[in-house]
């Protein structure tokens, strides 16, 4: 398996522009998570999907952020409009649940810089 | 609420041992441990479940005290490759993790 695949690896955009981050989870994993990592705030959970359904989006900072999972093999995180404070590394992770939880597999991340 | 990790940083010589602690103010269902090297993604090491089940890395051990809502990660006979930042992640139920602030570990020759 190729693991969790995220694209792009790096994104530099101007304030006010729309940004879309993409994630392909490991086949067979039924849970998908979007995290954001910064030096100041560490690893923050943004949203959690289970079987393609959003379960908890309480970590989404504000209405500028939205996430979708149209099928089991694809998810997007969109920021519109982007702001400099959104600059961070965004990780997608997937996991499975079979009579109990299993560990997360993280993608390589997308380093977002908003100027 | 975010679990609290201690120490924040530790420096070891090769072959020395280290313990990293993680504590939560809430009742825990599971505790995960991950290691992240600079510029890379976190990598899963171990999961400890309420009731005693453990799944994970053969060479790393950990404990989970459910009553105290604490977990400890034990790194023995450290190697240079152990260097990185260690994160604990806690779940109250299900599989949704809140991560601690991390512990930076540096192993020197």
GROMACS .gro file of C-alpha atoms in nm:
model
  224
    1UNK     CA    1   0.000   0.000   0.000
    2UNK     CA    2   0.129   0.349  -0.082
    3UNK     CA    3   0.012   0.486   0.249
    4UNK     CA    4  -0.191   0.802   0.295
    5UNK     CA    5  -0.134   1.032   0.000
    6UNK     CA    6  -0.164   1.408   0.032
    7UNK     CA    7  -0.132   1.675  -0.231
    8UNK     CA    8   0.014   1.921  -0.283
    9UNK     CA    9   0.324   1.885  -0.063
   10UNK     CA   10   0.379   2.261  -0.058
   11UNK     CA   11   0.139   2.544  -0.132
   12UNK     CA   12   0.218   2.913  -0.133
   13UNK     CA   13  -0.078   3.142  -0.190
   14UNK     CA   14  -0.180   3.500  -0.145
   15UNK     CA   15  -0.415   3.614   0.124
   16UNK     CA   16  -0.774   3.594   0.008
   17UNK     CA   17  -0.720   3.309  -0.235
   18UNK     CA   18  -0.894   2.973  -0.214
   19UNK     CA   19  -0.682   2.673  -0.115
   20UNK     CA   20  -0.778   2.308  -0.158
   21UNK     CA   21  -0.584   2.029   0.009
   22UNK     CA   22  -0.637   1.670  -0.098
   23UNK     CA   23  -0.607   1.334   0.074
   24UNK     CA   24  -0.633   0.970  -0.030
   25UNK     CA   25  -0.657   0.741   0.273
   26UNK     CA   26  -0.534   0.384   0.296
   27UNK     CA   27  -0.774   0.144   0.129
   28UNK     CA   28  -0.991  -0.027   0.389
   29UNK     CA   29  -0.948   0.239   0.655
   30UNK     CA   30  -1.287   0.374   0.758
   31UNK     CA   31  -1.174   0.674   0.966
   32UNK     CA   32  -1.014   0.989   0.828
   33UNK     CA   33  -0.879   1.285   1.022
   34UNK     CA   34  -0.750   1.629   0.926
   35UNK     CA   35  -0.496   1.784   1.165
   36UNK     CA   36  -0.309   2.113   1.156
   37UNK     CA   37   0.037   2.152   1.310
   38UNK     CA   38   0.202   2.477   1.415
   39UNK     CA   39   0.480   2.554   1.661
   40UNK     CA   40   0.246   2.755   1.880
   41UNK     CA   41  -0.057   2.525   1.888
   42UNK     CA   42   0.091   2.182   1.818
   43UNK     CA   43  -0.123   1.916   1.650
   44UNK     CA   44  -0.486   2.027   1.637
   45UNK     CA   45  -0.771   1.808   1.516
   46UNK     CA   46  -0.982   1.992   1.261
   47UNK     CA   47  -1.237   1.730   1.153
   48UNK     CA   48  -1.302   1.357   1.180
   49UNK     CA   49  -1.489   1.140   0.928
   50UNK     CA   50  -1.612   0.788   0.991
   51UNK     CA   51  -1.739   0.587   0.693
   52UNK     CA   52  -1.731   0.911   0.487
   53UNK     CA   53  -1.961   1.092   0.731
   54UNK     CA   54  -1.834   1.395   0.928
   55UNK     CA   55  -1.853   1.302   1.295
   56UNK     CA   56  -1.685   1.593   1.469
   57UNK     CA   57  -1.592   1.926   1.312
   58UNK     CA   58  -1.564   2.124   1.633
   59UNK     CA   59  -1.197   2.188   1.560
   60UNK     CA   60  -1.262   2.369   1.234
   61UNK     CA   61  -1.149   2.724   1.311
   62UNK     CA   62  -1.428   2.912   1.138
   63UNK     CA   63  -1.659   2.916   0.840
   64UNK     CA   64  -1.367   2.977   0.607
   65UNK     CA   65  -1.274   2.611   0.650
   66UNK     CA   66  -1.474   2.327   0.498
   67UNK     CA   67  -1.406   1.957   0.444
   68UNK     CA   68  -1.569   1.689   0.234
   69UNK     CA   69  -1.534   1.317   0.188
   70UNK     CA   70  -1.739   1.223  -0.119
   71UNK     CA   71  -1.622   0.861  -0.114
   72UNK     CA   72  -1.403   0.623   0.084
   73UNK     CA   73  -1.091   0.705  -0.115
   74UNK     CA   74  -1.087   1.085  -0.126
   75UNK     CA   75  -1.120   1.386   0.101
   76UNK     CA   76  -1.062   1.759   0.061
   77UNK     CA   77  -1.000   2.043   0.301
   78UNK     CA   78  -1.079   2.386   0.160
   79UNK     CA   79  -0.991   2.727   0.296
   80UNK     CA   80  -1.171   3.023   0.142
   81UNK     CA   81  -1.058   3.297   0.179
   82UNK     CA   82  -0.712   3.211   0.312
   83UNK     CA   83  -0.536   3.429   0.571
   84UNK     CA   84  -0.170   3.444   0.685
   85UNK     CA   85  -0.265   3.285   1.019
   86UNK     CA   86  -0.371   2.972   0.830
   87UNK     CA   87  -0.005   2.903   0.750
   88UNK     CA   88   0.075   2.560   0.895
   89UNK     CA   89   0.140   2.199   0.803
   90UNK     CA   90  -0.186   2.019   0.737
   91UNK     CA   91  -0.187   1.643   0.791
   92UNK     CA   92  -0.442   1.390   0.683
   93UNK     CA   93  -0.447   1.059   0.872
   94UNK     CA   94  -0.649   0.742   0.835
   95UNK     CA   95  -0.723   0.455   1.066
   96UNK     CA   96  -0.947   0.155   1.105
   97UNK     CA   97  -1.168   0.014   1.374
   98UNK     CA   98  -1.212  -0.361   1.407
   99UNK     CA   99  -1.331  -0.462   1.753
  100UNK     CA  100  -1.124  -0.169   1.877
  101UNK     CA  101  -0.907   0.117   1.751
  102UNK     CA  102  -0.588   0.092   1.551
  103UNK     CA  103  -0.312   0.346   1.515
  104UNK     CA  104  -0.322   0.635   1.273
  105UNK     CA  105  -0.124   0.644   0.950
  106UNK     CA  106  -0.038   1.002   0.862
  107UNK     CA  107   0.021   1.141   0.517
  108UNK     CA  108   0.334   1.342   0.443
  109UNK     CA  109   0.147   1.665   0.500
  110UNK     CA  110   0.088   1.985   0.304
  111UNK     CA  111   0.295   2.284   0.408
  112UNK     CA  112   0.074   2.587   0.348
  113UNK     CA  113   0.214   2.938   0.341
  114UNK     CA  114  -0.026   3.228   0.303
  115UNK     CA  115   0.145   3.557   0.222
  116UNK     CA  116  -0.860   1.923   2.668
  117UNK     CA  117  -0.502   1.859   2.563
  118UNK     CA  118  -0.304   1.593   2.760
  119UNK     CA  119   0.008   1.716   2.935
  120UNK     CA  120   0.345   1.563   2.850
  121UNK     CA  121   0.661   1.570   3.055
  122UNK     CA  122   0.943   1.638   3.024
  123UNK     CA  123   0.928   1.886   2.736
  124UNK     CA  124   1.276   1.790   2.625
  125UNK     CA  125   1.543   1.535   2.714
  126UNK     CA  126   1.898   1.472   2.597
  127UNK     CA  127   2.049   1.125   2.624
  128UNK     CA  128   2.368   0.945   2.537
  129UNK     CA  129   2.337   0.630   2.327
  130UNK     CA  130   2.248   0.337   2.547
  131UNK     CA  131   2.075   0.542   2.817
  132UNK     CA  132   1.710   0.504   2.911
  133UNK     CA  133   1.430   0.758   2.912
  134UNK     CA  134   1.070   0.781   3.031
  135UNK     CA  135   0.813   1.015   2.881
  136UNK     CA  136   0.491   1.079   3.068
  137UNK     CA  137   0.144   1.176   2.951
  138UNK     CA  138  -0.145   1.271   3.177
  139UNK     CA  139  -0.502   1.369   3.115
  140UNK     CA  140  -0.770   1.540   3.321
  141UNK     CA  141  -1.038   1.320   3.162
  142UNK     CA  142  -1.116   0.950   3.179
  143UNK     CA  143  -0.936   0.773   2.896
  144UNK     CA  144  -1.037   0.492   2.664
  145UNK     CA  145  -0.706   0.469   2.481
  146UNK     CA  146  -0.362   0.626   2.463
  147UNK     CA  147  -0.151   0.636   2.146
  148UNK     CA  148   0.218   0.715   2.112
  149UNK     CA  149   0.379   0.861   1.797
  150UNK     CA  150   0.728   0.974   1.700
  151UNK     CA  151   0.789   1.260   1.457
  152UNK     CA  152   1.123   1.341   1.302
  153UNK     CA  153   1.195   1.690   1.178
  154UNK     CA  154   1.013   1.767   0.855
  155UNK     CA  155   0.829   1.435   0.854
  156UNK     CA  156   0.489   1.305   0.953
  157UNK     CA  157   0.420   1.145   1.292
  158UNK     CA  158   0.468   0.768   1.292
  159UNK     CA  159   0.259   0.532   1.505
  160UNK     CA  160   0.446   0.349   1.782
  161UNK     CA  161   0.192   0.199   2.018
  162UNK     CA  162  -0.166   0.201   2.139
  163UNK     CA  163  -0.278   0.112   2.490
  164UNK     CA  164  -0.642   0.039   2.559
  165UNK     CA  165  -0.852   0.054   2.869
  166UNK     CA  166  -0.851  -0.298   3.004
  167UNK     CA  167  -0.488  -0.368   2.930
  168UNK     CA  168  -0.462  -0.451   2.561
  169UNK     CA  169  -0.156  -0.315   2.380
  170UNK     CA  170  -0.070  -0.306   2.013
  171UNK     CA  171   0.246  -0.171   1.862
  172UNK     CA  172   0.620  -0.154   1.835
  173UNK     CA  173   0.815  -0.452   1.964
  174UNK     CA  174   1.113  -0.261   2.099
  175UNK     CA  175   0.927   0.011   2.282
  176UNK     CA  176   0.718  -0.041   2.591
  177UNK     CA  177   0.456   0.168   2.761
  178UNK     CA  178   0.219   0.158   3.053
  179UNK     CA  179  -0.132   0.290   3.105
  180UNK     CA  180  -0.271   0.367   3.451
  181UNK     CA  181  -0.644   0.404   3.393
  182UNK     CA  182  -0.723   0.524   3.743
  183UNK     CA  183  -0.465   0.801   3.730
  184UNK     CA  184  -0.539   0.876   3.363
  185UNK     CA  185  -0.169   0.855   3.289
  186UNK     CA  186   0.056   0.677   3.045
  187UNK     CA  187   0.433   0.644   3.027
  188UNK     CA  188   0.656   0.551   2.731
  189UNK     CA  189   0.979   0.368   2.814
  190UNK     CA  190   1.275   0.397   2.580
  191UNK     CA  191   1.552   0.161   2.683
  192UNK     CA  192   1.906   0.136   2.550
  193UNK     CA  193   1.841   0.438   2.331
  194UNK     CA  194   1.979   0.454   1.979
  195UNK     CA  195   2.055   0.755   1.761
  196UNK     CA  196   1.745   0.669   1.556
  197UNK     CA  197   1.524   0.732   1.861
  198UNK     CA  198   1.578   1.106   1.827
  199UNK     CA  199   1.266   1.303   1.744
  200UNK     CA  200   0.957   1.447   1.905
  201UNK     CA  201   0.726   1.205   2.085
  202UNK     CA  202   0.355   1.274   2.108
  203UNK     CA  203   0.090   1.106   2.311
  204UNK     CA  204  -0.266   1.112   2.182
  205UNK     CA  205  -0.564   1.040   2.405
  206UNK     CA  206  -0.920   0.936   2.330
  207UNK     CA  207  -1.212   0.944   2.572
  208UNK     CA  208  -1.416   0.715   2.350
  209UNK     CA  209  -1.391   0.597   1.995
  210UNK     CA  210  -1.085   0.679   1.788
  211UNK     CA  211  -1.065   1.058   1.792
  212UNK     CA  212  -0.732   1.171   1.938
  213UNK     CA  213  -0.624   1.486   2.117
  214UNK     CA  214  -0.246   1.519   2.109
  215UNK     CA  215  -0.015   1.645   2.379
  216UNK     CA  216   0.240   1.918   2.321
  217UNK     CA  217   0.522   1.673   2.252
  218UNK     CA  218   0.854   1.574   2.412
  219UNK     CA  219   1.174   1.644   2.221
  220UNK     CA  220   1.425   1.363   2.256
  221UNK     CA  221   1.783   1.397   2.139
  222UNK     CA  222   2.019   1.100   2.151
  223UNK     CA  223   2.388   1.184   2.122
  224UNK     CA  224   2.673   0.946   2.035
   0.00000   0.00000   0.00000
